[in-house]
XYZ file of C-alpha atoms in Angstrom:
406
model
C -8.902 3.617 -35.514
C -11.919 5.829 -34.665
C -14.227 2.836 -34.459
C -11.829 1.125 -32.066
C -11.590 4.252 -29.920
C -15.353 4.760 -29.806
C -15.761 1.252 -28.474
C -13.884 2.277 -25.351
C -15.303 5.777 -24.846
C -16.478 6.253 -21.269
C -15.621 2.648 -20.512
C -15.723 1.623 -16.874
C -14.664 -1.986 -16.392
C -16.894 -4.041 -14.113
C -16.288 -7.750 -13.496
C -18.155 -10.051 -11.182
C -14.975 -11.130 -9.385
C -14.283 -7.548 -8.247
C -15.481 -6.991 -4.695
C -16.631 -3.442 -3.999
C -17.373 -3.079 -0.300
C -14.875 -3.927 2.409
C -16.131 -6.697 4.704
C -16.649 -6.265 8.442
C -13.469 -7.891 9.696
C -10.694 -7.491 12.245
C -8.063 -8.164 9.593
C -5.359 -5.669 8.745
C -5.300 -3.960 5.364
C -1.863 -3.179 3.915
C -1.472 -0.246 1.521
C 2.003 0.519 0.142
C 3.865 -0.317 3.337
C 1.262 1.054 5.776
C -1.247 -0.983 7.761
C -4.830 -0.042 8.601
C -7.219 -1.797 10.937
C -10.335 -2.020 8.802
C -12.871 -2.092 11.627
C -11.701 1.125 13.313
C -9.727 2.969 10.615
C -11.882 2.650 7.495
C -12.054 6.406 6.806
C -8.297 6.707 7.259
C -7.810 3.777 4.887
C -10.041 5.288 2.200
C -8.273 8.635 2.590
C -4.905 6.944 2.129
C -6.085 5.237 -1.053
C -7.687 8.357 -2.544
C -4.432 10.263 -1.993
C -2.689 8.117 -4.621
C -2.505 9.732 -8.049
C -4.968 7.958 -10.354
C -4.212 7.977 -14.069
C -6.859 6.691 -16.447
C -7.607 6.585 -20.130
C -7.956 10.100 -21.568
C -9.394 11.456 -24.805
C -9.080 14.649 -26.849
C -5.369 15.163 -26.243
C -3.065 16.168 -29.119
C -2.414 13.249 -31.508
C 0.584 11.179 -30.481
C 3.414 11.778 -32.938
C 1.314 14.436 -34.685
C -0.823 11.969 -36.620
C -1.430 9.162 -34.127
C -4.295 8.481 -31.703
C -5.779 11.277 -29.579
C -7.049 8.817 -26.973
C -5.402 5.836 -25.284
C -8.731 4.142 -24.508
C -8.468 0.427 -25.145
C -4.662 0.184 -25.254
C -3.001 2.459 -22.689
C -3.944 0.774 -19.407
C -0.470 -0.582 -18.580
C 1.112 2.757 -19.459
C -1.288 4.445 -17.038
C -0.411 1.905 -14.339
C 3.275 2.598 -14.912
C 2.547 6.306 -14.506
C 0.782 5.620 -11.210
C 3.699 3.616 -9.832
C 6.216 6.271 -10.851
C 4.009 9.065 -9.475
C 3.939 7.296 -6.115
C 7.744 7.189 -6.158
C 7.885 10.934 -6.835
C 5.404 11.648 -4.038
C 7.555 9.631 -1.642
C 10.637 11.525 -2.813
C 9.244 15.053 -2.511
C 6.357 14.814 -0.031
C 6.910 11.586 1.894
C 4.775 8.461 2.239
C 2.656 10.050 5.005
C 1.578 12.986 2.846
C -2.157 13.060 2.295
C -4.430 14.725 -0.227
C -7.695 16.525 0.506
C -10.166 17.643 -2.112
C -9.988 21.346 -2.973
C -7.226 21.918 -0.432
C -4.126 23.849 -1.495
C -1.243 21.458 -2.021
C 2.531 21.931 -1.932
C 4.099 23.259 -5.128
C 6.002 19.966 -5.478
C 2.671 18.153 -5.798
C 1.610 20.328 -8.716
C 4.988 19.862 -10.370
C 4.713 16.073 -10.018
C 1.252 16.140 -11.565
C 2.498 18.186 -14.503
C 5.091 15.513 -15.300
C 2.228 13.226 -16.361
C -0.088 15.516 -18.327
C -1.037 14.237 -21.780
C 1.280 16.554 -23.715
C 4.391 15.717 -25.677
C 6.470 18.175 -23.643
C 5.725 16.436 -20.304
C 8.419 13.944 -19.421
C 6.164 10.993 -18.471
C 3.159 11.744 -20.684
C 1.293 9.076 -22.638
C 2.970 10.608 -25.724
C 6.465 10.046 -24.393
C 5.758 6.556 -23.117
C 4.043 5.393 -26.307
C 6.836 6.713 -28.526
C 9.592 5.355 -26.322
C 7.803 2.005 -26.512
C 8.647 1.894 -30.229
C 12.236 1.244 -29.159
C 10.941 -1.746 -27.197
C 9.259 -3.208 -30.272
C 5.779 -1.861 -29.477
C 3.825 0.090 -32.075
C 1.930 3.163 -30.896
C -1.491 1.944 -29.819
C -0.246 -1.547 -28.911
C -0.634 -3.049 -25.437
C 2.386 -3.041 -23.142
C 3.336 -5.683 -20.617
C 4.871 -5.009 -17.176
C 8.469 -5.431 -18.356
C 8.013 -3.153 -21.360
C 6.603 -0.301 -19.303
C 9.467 -0.737 -16.814
C 12.038 -0.404 -19.605
C 10.268 2.675 -20.961
C 10.261 4.384 -17.547
C 13.946 3.589 -17.110
C 14.793 5.359 -20.360
C 12.500 8.351 -19.883
C 13.956 8.945 -16.404
C 17.306 9.748 -18.039
C 15.794 13.015 -19.301
C 14.182 13.962 -15.981
C 16.737 16.226 -14.333
C 14.361 17.549 -11.682
C 13.719 14.174 -10.048
C 17.075 12.641 -10.965
C 16.026 9.054 -10.280
C 18.124 5.952 -10.754
C 15.797 3.361 -12.301
C 16.897 -0.254 -12.014
C 14.955 -3.019 -13.781
C 16.060 -6.464 -12.671
C 17.133 -9.152 -15.124
C 16.452 -12.880 -14.969
C 14.587 -12.578 -11.638
C 17.791 -11.344 -10.004
C 18.490 -8.076 -8.174
C 22.216 -7.307 -7.972
C 23.237 -5.160 -4.999
C 26.610 -4.224 -6.495
C 25.015 -2.900 -9.702
C 22.446 -0.826 -7.827
C 25.125 0.745 -5.654
C 27.079 1.644 -8.787
C 23.993 3.370 -10.182
C 23.050 5.222 -7.035
C 26.383 6.111 -5.456
C 27.307 9.680 -6.385
C 30.622 11.287 -5.447
C 30.939 15.009 -4.674
C 31.587 17.286 -7.663
C 35.200 16.996 -8.820
C 35.861 13.761 -6.938
C 35.029 11.400 -9.780
C 36.823 10.780 -13.047
C 35.455 9.824 -16.426
C 36.830 6.294 -16.272
C 35.968 5.578 -12.677
C 32.745 4.603 -10.993
C 32.047 5.977 -7.506
C 32.438 2.669 -5.668
C 35.812 1.999 -7.292
C 36.921 5.471 -6.250
C 35.799 4.894 -2.671
C 37.646 1.608 -2.464
C 40.802 3.056 -3.974
C 40.901 5.906 -1.471
C 40.369 3.501 1.419
C 41.281 -0.115 0.559
C 39.903 -1.350 3.872
C 36.382 -0.307 2.847
C 34.055 -2.875 1.343
C 32.704 -1.958 -2.126
C 29.240 -1.849 -0.602
C 30.347 0.773 1.940
C 28.197 3.839 2.490
C 28.166 6.236 -0.454
C 28.833 9.945 0.112
C 25.646 10.760 -1.804
C 22.777 8.525 -2.923
C 20.653 8.950 -6.028
C 17.028 8.024 -5.185
C 16.248 4.556 -6.511
C 13.176 3.295 -8.342
C 13.579 -0.476 -8.307
C 11.323 -2.535 -10.587
C 11.322 -6.330 -10.500
C 9.470 -7.946 -13.449
C 8.404 -11.491 -12.620
C 6.480 -14.431 -13.982
C 4.876 -16.242 -11.062
C 3.482 -19.221 -12.931
C 2.570 -20.374 -16.410
C -1.118 -19.681 -17.060
C -2.030 -18.596 -13.538
C -0.183 -17.547 -10.412
C 1.469 -20.405 -8.547
C 0.025 -20.425 -4.993
C 3.508 -21.019 -3.586
C 4.354 -17.370 -4.355
C 1.285 -15.782 -2.769
C 2.646 -15.116 0.727
C 5.922 -13.685 -0.574
C 4.006 -11.503 -3.034
C 1.850 -10.126 -0.200
C 4.914 -9.493 1.966
C 6.172 -7.019 -0.638
C 3.176 -4.736 0.047
C 4.179 -4.623 3.729
C 7.638 -3.234 3.033
C 7.952 0.525 3.710
C 9.659 0.867 0.311
C 6.661 -0.635 -1.529
C 5.308 1.026 -4.663
C 2.880 -1.815 -5.264
C 2.746 -3.919 -8.406
C 1.829 -3.734 -12.082
C -0.253 -6.588 -13.428
C -3.821 -7.707 -13.880
C -5.279 -9.886 -16.603
C -4.470 -10.225 -20.305
C -5.176 -6.847 -21.965
C -6.457 -5.425 -18.661
C -3.775 -3.876 -16.463
C -4.237 -2.639 -12.913
C -2.096 -0.879 -10.347
C -2.087 -3.021 -7.208
C -1.481 -1.025 -4.046
C -2.218 -3.465 -1.234
C -4.185 -6.427 0.036
C -6.789 -7.637 2.496
C -6.494 -11.337 3.228
C -6.144 -13.023 -0.154
C -7.699 -10.121 -2.063
C -5.595 -7.530 -3.852
C -6.612 -3.858 -3.736
C -6.038 -1.930 -6.939
C -6.582 1.287 -8.854
C -8.253 0.726 -12.216
C -7.298 2.897 -15.234
C -10.235 1.693 -17.359
C -12.285 4.885 -17.167
C -12.081 7.347 -20.075
C -11.862 10.983 -19.007
C -11.292 14.150 -21.004
C -7.781 15.572 -21.332
C -6.854 18.066 -18.598
C -4.220 20.761 -19.138
C -2.721 23.466 -16.953
C -4.975 26.452 -16.309
C -4.091 30.115 -16.777
C -2.886 30.181 -13.188
C -0.281 27.582 -14.083
C -1.981 25.014 -11.850
C -3.692 21.764 -12.783
C -7.233 21.010 -11.646
C -6.529 17.700 -9.942
C -10.087 16.537 -9.176
C -10.004 13.818 -11.857
C -6.573 12.552 -10.785
C -7.798 10.970 -7.542
C -10.192 8.050 -7.268
C -12.898 8.912 -4.734
C -14.871 5.694 -5.203
C -14.423 2.605 -3.052
C -11.273 0.816 -4.212
C -11.695 -2.356 -6.204
C -10.449 -5.761 -5.110
C -9.867 -9.110 -6.738
C -8.768 -12.527 -5.566
C -5.018 -12.939 -5.809
C -5.615 -16.295 -7.492
C -7.190 -14.460 -10.445
C -4.000 -12.476 -11.038
C -2.163 -13.126 -14.288
C 1.329 -14.445 -13.424
C 3.148 -11.700 -15.372
C 3.731 -8.843 -12.901
C 6.261 -6.195 -11.922
C 6.956 -5.214 -8.319
C 8.017 -1.649 -7.540
C 10.054 -0.220 -4.654
C 11.423 3.234 -3.836
C 14.584 3.809 -1.813
C 15.142 7.512 -1.209
C 18.348 6.955 0.749
C 20.954 4.237 0.881
C 19.714 3.113 4.295
C 16.296 2.488 2.732
C 17.862 0.160 0.173
C 19.924 -1.621 2.829
C 16.763 -2.097 4.872
C 14.942 -3.422 1.793
C 17.729 -5.959 1.238
C 17.379 -7.114 4.845
C 13.620 -7.515 4.483
C 14.040 -9.488 1.261
C 16.563 -11.779 2.931
C 14.167 -12.347 5.816
C 10.808 -12.600 4.035
C 11.428 -13.529 0.390
C 14.570 -15.636 0.322
C 13.371 -17.911 3.141
C 11.077 -19.718 0.706
C 12.184 -22.932 -0.991
C 10.823 -21.694 -4.315
C 11.947 -18.074 -4.333
C 9.989 -15.349 -6.068
C 13.274 -13.659 -7.083
C 16.938 -13.674 -6.103
C 19.036 -11.019 -4.365
C 22.800 -11.330 -4.879
C 25.726 -9.206 -3.782
C 27.983 -9.492 -6.831
C 27.313 -9.092 -10.539
C 27.054 -12.620 -12.046
C 30.246 -13.470 -13.912
C 28.364 -14.974 -16.892
C 26.385 -11.754 -17.464
C 27.616 -8.914 -19.685
C 29.344 -6.144 -17.705
C 26.960 -3.765 -15.962
C 26.979 -0.249 -17.387
C 24.744 2.284 -15.600
C 22.355 3.848 -18.135
C 23.245 7.346 -19.273
C 21.439 10.011 -21.235
C 22.202 9.804 -24.983
C 24.395 12.558 -26.361
C 21.800 14.817 -27.959
C 21.345 18.571 -27.989
C 17.598 18.599 -27.364
C 15.336 17.987 -24.417
C 14.019 14.521 -23.765
C 10.602 15.519 -25.071
C 12.029 16.707 -28.367
C 14.388 13.776 -28.516
C 11.637 11.211 -28.805
C 9.234 13.411 -30.760
C 10.446 11.400 -33.742
C 10.813 7.643 -33.446
C 13.810 7.772 -35.790
C 16.028 8.685 -32.833
C 15.009 5.632 -30.820
C 17.793 3.615 -32.417
C 20.171 5.314 -29.968
C 18.747 3.042 -27.269
C 19.515 -0.657 -27.026
C 16.429 -2.813 -27.342
C 15.804 -4.740 -24.111
C 14.893 -8.339 -24.869
C 11.932 -10.081 -23.272
C 14.242 -12.655 -21.672
C 14.643 -10.157 -18.859
C 11.390 -11.317 -17.303
C 11.968 -15.066 -17.270
C 13.004 -17.588 -19.864
C 9.458 -18.976 -19.760
C 8.160 -15.610 -20.975
C 9.503 -16.370 -24.419
C 6.768 -18.970 -24.639
C 3.942 -16.616 -23.769
C 4.967 -13.119 -24.811
C 3.756 -9.783 -23.478
C 0.006 -10.151 -22.987
C -1.162 -6.760 -21.705
């Protein structure tokens, strides 16, 4: 194991198809739902990109599981990308999409709390320790590469233990997003208004039969929506390119997880037919909280020029991410999908109102009945049997032919 780890120490991935400097062009650059005019707003664009939390390989953290690896160099890139997508959702929830980061400037306490969720310690809810051990329940050994769907399933399960953020995490099945199921997950009735055998939408309809089941909920649980896709066989099918780019324009966009086999990247936008991404393939030393209780965040923001790659070089196995803080955000997302995604003859994914009758009944995920915290719960992989194993068919039937390549 040590020889494998040493191979990746201080690794910084450089490929000839990555384009470093932005060209002199009048084209718009889209970053997570915001547009920038490159010619006149380059500094604003770079500031927006550097504000994103950047999670990379780390070394010298406590061994995962007590006896496992103390570095994720060489195998943790997709886990780090999943952390980046989730961190962006939490920033949108607590600070808003327009929040910006400045070096050595005091930040809101919510920012520090978000950052601490991802520190490389077993007691942090979205740490590399938690994600790697939860991956065992998805059939992945600690130290094994994850694919986009696997990391999505892991985040969905870890979120059940995160009471502070209280996210509803929905991972689509069979390229299909079901509006009815999402509303069941996210619709929360006031305390005392719901019963054990009733879901909130049923209760709403019963109290007012004239209301449609998709009527406005009294309270909405913020939604992290992840859509795993396979956009081709060995390479991305060009027919999907425009729809894929449209997703980065949506105000709910959290970007995409993907990259190349065994090399995952967090895609946050595009310029023309080039994708802009944050690269986790840099090994940095473990950072912990200081005596003040704060985290030195200088290594959690990428201050270099962002990397780009041609969209045609993208591996077809990806996962799109979206965040809907309120119900109106989800309704708006549905409208945008109807307008921009479903207009294509060969659709990137489907959006349906009702739960398909041939599917098993939808049951919103719930925290397992245990008497420990989430961190303690998955400190031993023996307890992972309490979770149902999500099968790979959830990406696309064709994925059974190719497997999880990251």
